Amino acid sequence: MASSLQTIGSLLWSISVHEEWASSPSEDLHLDLRGPRLRDGLMEALRDAIRSGRLAPGAKLPSSRTLGADLGIARNTVAQAYAELVAEGWLTARQGAATRVASRAESVPATAVPKPAQNRRQVHDLRPGQPDLSSFPRADWLKAARRALTDAPGDAFGYGGPFGRPELRTALAAYLARTRGVRAHPDQIMVCAGTSHSLEILAEVLKQRGMPEVAVESYGLYVHREYLAGAGLRTPRLPVDADGAVVDHLDDLPGAGAALLTPSHQFPTGVALHPDRRAAVVDWARRTGGLVLEDDYDGEFRYDRSPVGAVQGLDPEHVAYLGTTSKALAPGLRLGWLVLPPRIARAAAEVKGEHDSYTGVLDQLTMATFITSGAYDRHIRAMRLHYRRRRDQLVAALAEHAPNTRVTGLSAGLQVLVDVPPGEESAVVQGSAWQGLAVHGLGMFRHPDAPADRDALVIGYGTPSASAWSGALEALCRVLP
Amino acid sequence: MASSLQTIGSLLWSISVHEEWASSPSEDLHLDLRGPRLRDGLMEALRDAIRSGRLAPGAKLPSSRTLGADLGIARNTVAQAYAELVAEGWLTARQGAATRVASRAESVPATAVPKPAQNRRQVHDLRPGQPDLSSFPRADWLKAARRALTDAPGDAFGYGGPFGRPELRTALAAYLARTRGVRAHPDQIMVCAGTSHSLEILAEVLKQRGMPEVAVESYGLYVHREYLAGAGLRTPRLPVDADGAVVDHLDDLPGAGAALLTPSHQFPTGVALHPDRRAAVVDWARRTGGLVLEDDYDGEFRYDRSPVGAVQGLDPEHVAYLGTTSKALAPGLRLGWLVLPPRIARAAAEVKGEHDSYTGVLDQLTMATFITSGAYDRHIRAMRLHYRRRRDQLVAALAEHAPNTRVTGLSAGLQVLVDVPPGEESAVVQGSAWQGLAVHGLGMFRHPDAPADRDALVIGYGTPSASAWSGALEALCRVLP
């Protein structure tokens, strides 16, 4: 018993200098030792002692009167602490018998969480898919958040419906009509946690409608194919040429109920879908009852003329439009939207569930204010200039240091294709990694069934921060053959 | 051609008074008509005319020179608008021939999205599961957001890893240790979009580990059973009595690899899991290699003494702890956390995916600051007082108006059980609905295999806003038999 007492006494002292208390400026330590915090501190000391094995399973504890007297604290405080720890299962107490350390509360050594192997540290990053995060408009976003939170009705903080906040859907309907030629009533717009979430929902809808296949472009993000495959859908490919996806091939895919396309700016080859093909794919959808899934991931960023409008505007009944803030603002926001053909809107809502379990309401409200206040337009304009300047610097640097290199996909987006000599793609990617420059080869984005007939790097010039940009550019020029 | 011209001319005029322009105070309308907005306006007018059928498929458009002269605008502006619309597929242009309306751009009537049937309008809401949303600490949250966004490193805005932001995980490790007796290294904590997201992840992990069953409590949320069933798991039941879940029954369920419990406050019956059963369920997990899923959905709200610590603290290797902000702050935040036994942490990360596709980073950073600044503690304390006052008012009102009614589950949480005479539960729920009071009967939360041996209402006293509370209380007293 004496040893238990000593253990507890020394632990109580250690509590008094514990960071947790010391860092709580509003509370007087002396008062703590008389108030409920003393009981909590005693409890934590006892838990620690049991965990570490200093108080062994089955060990008898001093009576609350004895311990209280020895520690100079109220007996009742000790009794409360004991009672709590009995309730939590650390101690046992039986009528008329001493309080003991519970038998199963044996010491469990802390186990570290195994970590994945670290990649070689990359100094420069020119992989595509991420905007310049250092440009996130913090002050404007906070301003919008302040207004949005102040104006929000109380019920906005509750479980949201599957379509998302009406404030954001109304703002999006106007914004998308104005900037992307999208035709949508707010009722057709579903707020999602980004394009991957949108694709998950659409994949499930297609599956439920008995459509076993979604045609995808020969080049694209493998995670998109994975989301579709995750719902049990097959993803046959459409070739991609200088006019974008070869949509005529849809006629050779009788099982395809939908086609996932990046019409405004094919990812990652950078070509725009030819007008005739825009018409042809809408015709296909009308003829077959199919659905075009239009991934407009960076529709805002076109440099040499204003953005090409969305295919959705041609036929809102046959095109589902997928938008996101991941390129225009930040991927960490996890905010995107689906413009749904009315005929599948209810089905999509049922897939998403009665409540939206994922998309936080505060960012939705803030985004609505961000759009309606004009801050989003201003940000897009500023970023368009920013990225165009980078693109021009990239082209100039390549022209100087690697004059025979073919660079394509320049007119829009956040990445270009830089051709390398046939057969050298993976050697260049690997050599770059050794020199601390992270780049992706075109092969990383190739459909498994597509022929490997082109060797190129996909250079994402949005990724580096402002301060890292020129260094990354120099590193690229060094590694090119 | 004259008719095309007239159509376009009148539409151009209508643009000039269009809400979109009028509501843009920073831009002068006159300047608009000379700048790129004129081109955009002309494009939108042409799209509108094509959509509505005023410009029919195949119709020839005036040359850009003619239209420019007639409208008094630069020929180049018209030519640009035509070129864009050709690129978008609305118009066709062939070398040397007139620009025409594309043939497939036929008018598509706008279809309304079908709406689900509306429920009868409820004036009062005493359903459980939602906190008082009018108490969301808007000012303190904004303050935390300001600090968090100002301090955030640039890369915080990128795609996050599966575990979530380290700032929040570090803050949670200290907070949960202090307030809930949870033992966790930040590496074990995974930020999720709420309890449903956490359950989805755990269900998938269990499935992958070949555990076909998760035992659940006889009373609980059907959506939780659904999430488990969605991963293909069976959900046999554990009876619930006055000491909480009867965990001894786990020995009768040899297929159960895990047990989902609400130990601190059984939902919705309101009892705490007895200390012996806490010990017993940990013993079961150790003996069988099973997993306890501890849903600590409202662990902070205990009124008559300090909260019972988490079972997780007894054995972090065998208990996965699920926490959420849905009750303490707001469900709309979509923010929760999983404290994972180290042995399943990697598997959970792989299920969640390389990136977190759901949980927005801004709220994570804000929550971290909200916790470390002490604002979360202050909010919890204030809400605990607020809800205790409501609970006392509820008990007092029932004692006065329905003195023979048994009320249980009082010591914690945001709901109580109000017994009604046997066989009358659904009649009372229905009668309440007719009188504009939304309540749920206990049957709503009963496992499909559990015997219907108790009739009661589950009264959520957190739900009404401050102004709606007394009216809701009166309505409840009116409907009770």
XYZ file of N, CA, C and O in Angstrom, chain B residues 108-243:
544
model
N -34.392 22.035 -76.977
C -34.724 20.999 -76.006
C -35.525 21.664 -74.888
O -35.016 22.581 -74.254
N -36.757 21.242 -74.702
C -37.521 21.901 -73.642
C -36.901 21.597 -72.283
O -36.419 20.494 -72.035
N -36.898 22.592 -71.406
C -36.369 22.386 -70.061
C -37.311 21.465 -69.291
O -38.519 21.649 -69.304
N -36.748 20.448 -68.677
C -37.553 19.515 -67.914
C -37.317 19.761 -66.431
O -36.173 19.904 -66.011
N -38.368 19.789 -65.687
C -38.208 20.003 -64.253
C -37.683 18.733 -63.600
O -37.928 17.632 -64.079
N -36.929 18.886 -62.532
C -36.488 17.740 -61.752
C -37.661 17.303 -60.875
O -38.207 18.119 -60.142
N -38.052 16.027 -60.966
C -39.156 15.604 -60.108
C -38.781 15.729 -58.634
O -37.663 15.415 -58.245
N -39.717 16.209 -57.837
C -39.431 16.403 -56.414
C -40.073 15.285 -55.605
O -41.150 14.807 -55.946
N -39.415 14.913 -54.499
C -40.047 13.913 -53.637
C -41.274 14.517 -52.948
O -41.356 15.729 -52.778
N -42.211 13.647 -52.589
C -43.422 14.122 -51.924
C -43.035 14.828 -50.626
O -42.174 14.365 -49.882
N -43.649 15.943 -50.355
C -43.365 16.681 -49.133
C -44.115 16.057 -47.959
O -45.261 15.651 -48.075
N -43.422 15.964 -46.852
C -44.117 15.551 -45.637
C -44.992 16.689 -45.126
O -44.793 17.839 -45.488
N -45.929 16.310 -44.291
C -46.738 17.312 -43.615
C -45.801 18.253 -42.856
O -44.822 17.838 -42.266
N -46.092 19.512 -42.911
C -45.204 20.478 -42.280
C -45.222 20.329 -40.756
O -46.272 20.294 -40.128
N -44.036 20.200 -40.185
C -43.921 20.050 -38.743
C -43.516 21.384 -38.138
O -42.564 22.012 -38.572
N -44.279 21.808 -37.124
C -43.980 23.072 -36.470
C -42.919 22.865 -35.393
O -42.015 23.666 -35.218
N -43.049 21.723 -34.675
C -42.128 21.442 -33.581
C -41.357 20.165 -33.885
O -41.914 19.230 -34.458
N -40.114 20.140 -33.468
C -39.280 18.983 -33.775
C -38.560 18.510 -32.517
O -37.696 19.205 -31.987
N -38.934 17.346 -32.034
C -38.247 16.755 -30.878
C -37.656 15.396 -31.253
O -37.572 14.488 -30.426
N -37.270 15.264 -32.519
C -36.590 14.036 -32.920
C -35.143 14.091 -32.435
O -34.543 15.176 -32.398
N -34.575 12.955 -32.076
C -33.202 12.979 -31.577
C -32.199 13.066 -32.721
O -32.567 12.941 -33.889
N -30.947 13.286 -32.385
C -29.882 13.187 -33.380
C -29.338 14.501 -33.856
O -28.412 14.536 -34.653
N -29.906 15.585 -33.398
C -29.403 16.868 -33.861
C -29.239 17.805 -32.664
O -30.109 17.871 -31.814
N -28.137 18.543 -32.600
C -27.983 19.499 -31.496
C -28.747 20.786 -31.805
O -29.328 20.922 -32.878
N -28.730 21.700 -30.862
C -29.349 23.010 -31.072
C -28.478 23.800 -32.041
O -27.441 24.350 -31.672
N -28.922 23.839 -33.300
C -28.089 24.450 -34.344
C -27.949 25.955 -34.162
O -27.002 26.556 -34.648
N -28.904 26.550 -33.450
C -28.818 28.002 -33.255
C -27.660 28.356 -32.318
O -27.300 29.513 -32.190
N -27.097 27.352 -31.648
C -25.978 27.612 -30.739
C -24.620 27.458 -31.407
O -23.601 27.508 -30.719
N -24.589 27.236 -32.703
C -23.282 27.092 -33.351
C -22.441 28.346 -33.070
O -22.899 29.469 -33.287
N -21.209 28.168 -32.585
C -20.398 29.325 -32.150
C -19.769 30.051 -33.327
O -18.561 29.952 -33.566
N -20.606 30.784 -34.054
C -20.140 31.374 -35.312
C -18.921 32.276 -35.132
O -17.952 32.189 -35.891
N -18.997 33.164 -34.145
C -17.899 34.135 -33.994
C -16.595 33.422 -33.618
O -15.539 33.707 -34.191
N -16.676 32.499 -32.673
C -15.456 31.786 -32.256
C -14.902 30.921 -33.383
O -13.688 30.773 -33.528
N -15.808 30.333 -34.149
C -15.360 29.495 -35.264
C -14.618 30.336 -36.297
O -13.561 29.950 -36.811
N -15.185 31.513 -36.594
C -14.541 32.404 -37.566
C -13.176 32.861 -37.079
O -12.230 32.975 -37.863
N -13.110 33.127 -35.784
C -11.835 33.537 -35.205
C -10.795 32.425 -35.400
O -9.653 32.679 -35.802
N -11.225 31.203 -35.139
C -10.312 30.063 -35.316
C -9.952 29.912 -36.798
O -8.805 29.618 -37.147
N -10.934 30.121 -37.685
C -10.686 29.985 -39.121
C -9.659 31.016 -39.572
O -8.754 30.719 -40.365
N -9.796 32.214 -39.036
C -8.853 33.270 -39.430
C -7.437 32.885 -39.033
O -6.501 32.959 -39.823
N -7.292 32.421 -37.801
C -5.963 32.072 -37.346
C -5.432 30.855 -38.127
O -4.278 30.820 -38.545
N -6.305 29.877 -38.328
C -5.876 28.648 -39.008
C -5.445 28.945 -40.442
O -4.410 28.469 -40.910
N -6.236 29.748 -41.154
C -5.903 30.033 -42.550
C -4.662 30.900 -42.655
O -3.885 30.768 -43.605
N -4.494 31.776 -41.694
C -3.299 32.625 -41.723
C -2.042 31.796 -41.483
O -1.015 31.990 -42.124
N -2.143 30.856 -40.550
C -0.965 30.074 -40.165
C -0.684 28.883 -41.077
O 0.405 28.316 -41.023
N -1.655 28.475 -41.882
C -1.515 27.212 -42.619
C -0.341 27.265 -43.595
O -0.172 28.264 -44.298
N 0.460 26.209 -43.650
C 1.489 26.149 -44.683
C 0.824 25.988 -46.046
O -0.305 25.500 -46.135
N 1.510 26.425 -47.087
C 0.918 26.391 -48.423
C 0.445 25.008 -48.831
O -0.629 24.856 -49.414
N 1.215 23.980 -48.483
C 0.846 22.651 -48.968
C -0.389 22.093 -48.274
O -0.909 21.051 -48.657
N -0.864 22.782 -47.258
C -2.083 22.322 -46.575
C -3.279 22.326 -47.515
O -4.249 21.598 -47.293
N -3.230 23.148 -48.573
C -4.384 23.265 -49.452
C -4.412 22.201 -50.553
O -5.325 22.168 -51.358
N -3.394 21.355 -50.583
C -3.343 20.315 -51.604
C -4.158 19.092 -51.224
O -4.885 19.086 -50.231
N -4.037 18.050 -52.052
C -4.681 16.786 -51.730
C -4.111 16.299 -50.412
O -2.891 16.250 -50.243
N -4.972 15.950 -49.488
C -4.503 15.499 -48.192
C -4.272 14.003 -48.185
O -4.794 13.278 -49.021
N -3.463 13.544 -47.265
C -3.270 12.108 -47.101
C -4.479 11.484 -46.433
O -5.373 12.186 -45.965
N -4.517 10.156 -46.379
C -5.701 9.485 -45.850
C -5.953 9.748 -44.365
O -7.087 9.616 -43.908
N -4.942 10.135 -43.613
C -5.156 10.330 -42.180
C -5.655 11.726 -41.824
O -6.118 11.955 -40.727
N -5.554 12.659 -42.750
C -6.011 14.013 -42.448
C -4.875 14.905 -41.981
O -3.717 14.491 -41.902
N -5.198 16.141 -41.663
C -4.181 17.126 -41.321
C -3.504 16.807 -39.992
O -4.178 16.558 -38.985
N -2.160 16.868 -39.959
C -1.454 16.595 -38.701
C -1.808 17.581 -37.586
O -1.832 17.203 -36.421
N -2.112 18.839 -37.948
C -2.467 19.814 -36.911
C -3.662 19.318 -36.097
O -3.683 19.385 -34.866
N -4.680 18.813 -36.817
C -5.888 18.366 -36.128
C -5.630 17.086 -35.343
O -6.120 16.912 -34.222
N -4.835 16.193 -35.919
C -4.600 14.922 -35.234
C -3.805 15.126 -33.950
O -4.059 14.478 -32.937
N -2.884 16.077 -33.983
C -2.136 16.380 -32.765
C -3.055 16.998 -31.715
O -3.020 16.637 -30.539
N -3.892 17.929 -32.141
C -4.823 18.564 -31.199
C -5.790 17.528 -30.621
O -6.094 17.542 -29.423
N -6.242 16.605 -31.458
C -7.194 15.592 -30.995
C -6.550 14.624 -30.006
O -7.192 14.225 -29.026
N -5.306 14.246 -30.270
C -4.645 13.291 -29.373
C -4.632 13.854 -27.947
O -4.958 13.152 -26.986
N -4.284 15.138 -27.812
C -4.237 15.746 -26.482
C -5.646 15.933 -25.919
O -5.911 15.643 -24.745
N -6.560 16.393 -26.773
C -7.926 16.653 -26.300
C -8.617 15.368 -25.842
O -9.235 15.315 -24.769
N -8.515 14.335 -26.642
C -9.210 13.085 -26.314
C -8.587 12.418 -25.089
O -9.296 11.798 -24.288
N -7.273 12.563 -24.919
C -6.633 12.006 -23.723
C -7.157 12.729 -22.482
O -7.504 12.107 -21.483
N -7.247 14.024 -22.574
C -7.636 14.839 -21.429
C -9.108 14.669 -21.070
O -9.461 14.539 -19.908
N -9.980 14.675 -22.075
C -11.422 14.700 -21.777
C -12.072 13.328 -21.813
O -13.100 13.126 -21.189
N -11.489 12.369 -22.572
C -12.165 11.095 -22.725
C -11.304 9.910 -22.337
O -11.713 8.766 -22.507
N -10.118 10.199 -21.830
C -9.251 9.094 -21.423
C -8.798 8.221 -22.584
O -8.431 7.071 -22.398
N -8.845 8.773 -23.793
C -8.402 8.013 -24.972
C -6.881 8.063 -25.046
O -6.279 9.116 -24.857
N -6.268 6.910 -25.305
C -4.820 6.853 -25.442
C -4.475 6.706 -26.907
O -4.756 5.664 -27.516
N -3.890 7.735 -27.489
C -3.598 7.652 -28.918
C -2.435 8.537 -29.292
O -2.322 9.676 -28.833
N -1.571 8.009 -30.112
C -0.570 8.812 -30.788
C -1.261 9.448 -31.997
O -2.156 8.836 -32.583
N -0.897 10.687 -32.361
C -1.529 11.298 -33.545
C -1.508 10.397 -34.783
O -2.420 10.456 -35.607
N -0.492 9.545 -34.901
C -0.407 8.640 -36.057
C -1.566 7.662 -36.135
O -1.836 7.094 -37.201
N -2.215 7.405 -34.998
C -3.321 6.451 -34.982
C -4.643 7.109 -35.305
O -5.667 6.437 -35.379
N -4.656 8.430 -35.364
C -5.920 9.140 -35.530
C -6.153 9.432 -37.001
O -5.277 9.939 -37.694
N -7.338 9.082 -37.470
C -7.713 9.332 -38.854
C -8.906 10.282 -38.863
O -9.944 9.991 -38.267
N -8.743 11.412 -39.530
C -9.844 12.359 -39.634
C -10.806 11.860 -40.710
O -10.377 11.423 -41.778
N -12.086 11.892 -40.412
C -13.097 11.434 -41.363
C -14.196 12.484 -41.478
O -14.224 13.462 -40.739
N -15.119 12.225 -42.399
C -16.242 13.146 -42.599
C -17.414 12.759 -41.699
O -18.559 12.858 -42.115
N -17.150 12.341 -40.488
C -18.226 11.986 -39.564
C -18.285 10.485 -39.322
O -17.552 9.694 -39.922
N -19.179 10.097 -38.411
C -19.250 8.703 -37.982
C -19.628 7.763 -39.124
O -19.136 6.632 -39.203
N -20.489 8.202 -40.031
C -20.884 7.319 -41.125
C -19.680 6.977 -41.996
O -19.485 5.830 -42.389
N -18.850 7.978 -42.270
C -17.628 7.756 -43.047
C -16.696 6.811 -42.285
O -16.135 5.865 -42.863
N -16.541 7.037 -40.979
C -15.694 6.159 -40.163
C -16.183 4.718 -40.233
O -15.389 3.780 -40.383
N -17.493 4.549 -40.130
C -18.054 3.198 -40.154
C -17.857 2.533 -41.509
O -17.578 1.336 -41.594
N -18.004 3.301 -42.569
C -17.776 2.752 -43.910
C -16.360 2.188 -44.021
O -16.137 1.117 -44.586
N -15.411 2.957 -43.513
C -14.010 2.534 -43.597
C -13.777 1.279 -42.769
O -13.191 0.302 -43.233
N -14.268 1.298 -41.530
C -14.068 0.139 -40.655
C -14.752 -1.103 -41.226
O -14.213 -2.210 -41.148
N -15.942 -0.915 -41.799
C -16.659 -2.062 -42.358
C -15.830 -2.716 -43.454
O -15.712 -3.945 -43.524
N -15.214 -1.898 -44.287
C -14.405 -2.430 -45.376
C -13.161 -3.144 -44.834
O -12.771 -4.204 -45.342
N -12.557 -2.576 -43.796
C -11.387 -3.216 -43.177
C -11.777 -4.582 -42.620
O -11.078 -5.587 -42.825
N -12.904 -4.636 -41.919
C -13.345 -5.903 -41.326
C -13.610 -6.947 -42.407
O -13.248 -8.117 -42.282
N -14.251 -6.481 -43.472
C -14.551 -7.397 -44.572
C -13.258 -7.966 -45.149
O -13.143 -9.174 -45.394
N -12.282 -7.081 -45.362
C -11.010 -7.542 -45.929
C -10.291 -8.508 -45.007
O -9.515 -9.341 -45.456
N -10.532 -8.380 -43.694
C -9.894 -9.282 -42.746
C -10.704 -10.553 -42.542
O -10.431 -11.323 -41.626
N -11.716 -10.731 -43.380
C -12.480 -11.966 -43.323
C -13.392 -12.078 -42.114
O -13.688 -13.171 -41.643
N -13.829 -10.942 -41.603
C -14.768 -10.970 -40.486
C -16.160 -10.700 -41.025
O -16.465 -9.595 -41.437
N -17.022 -11.713 -41.033
C -18.288 -11.569 -41.740
C -19.393 -10.872 -40.938
O -20.408 -10.501 -41.492
N -19.180 -10.701 -39.626
C -20.265 -10.183 -38.784
C -19.775 -9.105 -37.831
O -18.689 -9.214 -37.272
N -20.604 -8.092 -37.627
C -20.387 -7.112 -36.570
C -21.619 -7.134 -35.679
O -22.735 -6.857 -36.155
N -21.429 -7.471 -34.417
C -22.557 -7.439 -33.492
C -22.931 -5.987 -33.212
O -22.051 -5.141 -33.045
N -24.226 -5.718 -33.205
C -24.689 -4.352 -32.913
C -25.685 -4.405 -31.758
O -26.213 -5.467 -31.431
N -25.927 -3.263 -31.170
C -26.874 -3.198 -30.063
C -28.312 -3.300 -30.578
O -28.617 -2.862 -31.688
N -29.181 -3.846 -29.752
C -30.579 -4.035 -30.154
C -31.266 -2.722 -30.489
O -32.247 -2.689 -31.211
N -30.751 -1.638 -29.895
C -31.266 -0.318 -30.242
C -30.121 0.517 -30.776
O -29.023 0.508 -30.199
N -30.396 1.211 -31.849
C -29.347 2.024 -32.449
C -29.858 2.667 -33.732
O -31.044 2.604 -34.051
N -28.935 3.286 -34.470
C -29.313 3.946 -35.716
C -29.324 2.933 -36.859
O -28.334 2.227 -37.067
N -30.427 2.883 -37.576
C -30.492 1.921 -38.677
C -29.453 2.240 -39.760
O -28.949 1.347 -40.418
N -29.109 3.526 -39.894
C -28.104 3.854 -40.920
C -26.756 3.216 -40.600
O -26.004 2.861 -41.499
N -26.461 3.048 -39.330
C -25.195 2.394 -38.989
C -25.228 0.932 -39.429
O -24.268 0.425 -40.001
N -26.340 0.274 -39.169
C -26.458 -1.108 -39.645
C -26.358 -1.151 -41.161
O -25.740 -2.048 -41.742
N -26.936 -0.146 -41.790
C -26.896 -0.097 -43.261
C -25.478 0.054 -43.792
O -25.118 -0.549 -44.797
N -24.674 0.882 -43.144
C -23.299 1.054 -43.605
C -22.535 -0.259 -43.503
O -21.747 -0.611 -44.369
N -22.782 -0.984 -42.412
C -22.102 -2.276 -42.248
C -22.614 -3.273 -43.278
O -21.849 -3.980 -43.935
N -23.937 -3.304 -43.438
C -24.528 -4.223 -44.409
C -24.077 -3.880 -45.828
O -23.922 -4.759 -46.678
N -23.858 -2.597 -46.079
C -23.420 -2.154 -47.398
C -22.087 -2.768 -47.793
O -21.790 -2.937 -48.980
N -21.254 -3.083 -46.805
C -19.977 -3.731 -47.087
C -20.126 -5.250 -47.099
O -19.136 -5.967 -47.184
N -21.364 -5.724 -46.978
C -21.586 -7.163 -47.030
C -21.487 -7.853 -45.678
O -21.418 -9.087 -45.615
N -21.490 -7.077 -44.606
C -21.375 -7.685 -43.275
C -22.766 -7.954 -42.692
O -23.690 -7.173 -42.899
N -22.875 -9.049 -41.959
C -24.102 -9.301 -41.207
C -24.029 -8.537 -39.886
O -22.944 -8.275 -39.364
N -25.202 -8.190 -39.338
C -25.234 -7.402 -38.102
C -26.161 -8.040 -37.072
O -27.249 -7.535 -36.812
N -25.725 -9.171 -36.484
C -26.541 -9.786 -35.437
C -26.589 -8.871 -34.218
O -25.723 -7.997 -34.068
N -27.561 -9.092 -33.377
C -27.787 -8.119 -32.310
C -27.329 -8.624 -30.943
O -27.327 -9.828 -30.672
N -26.963 -7.651 -30.103
C -26.735 -7.894 -28.684
C -27.901 -7.269 -27.930
O -28.231 -6.101 -28.175
N -28.517 -7.997 -26.996
C -29.599 -7.377 -26.229
C -29.063 -6.177 -25.438
O -27.858 -6.079 -25.171
N -29.956 -5.281 -25.090
C -29.612 -4.123 -24.267
C -30.501 -4.155 -23.033
O -31.715 -4.310 -23.168
N -29.889 -4.074 -21.857
C -30.704 -3.975 -20.650
C -30.289 -2.742 -19.854
O -29.654 -1.843 -20.414
N -30.615 -2.714 -18.579
C -30.356 -1.510 -17.782
C -28.868 -1.261 -17.579
O -28.466 -0.175 -17.146
N -28.015 -2.232 -17.887
C -26.564 -2.056 -17.782
C -25.904 -1.909 -19.156
O -24.698 -2.100 -19.296
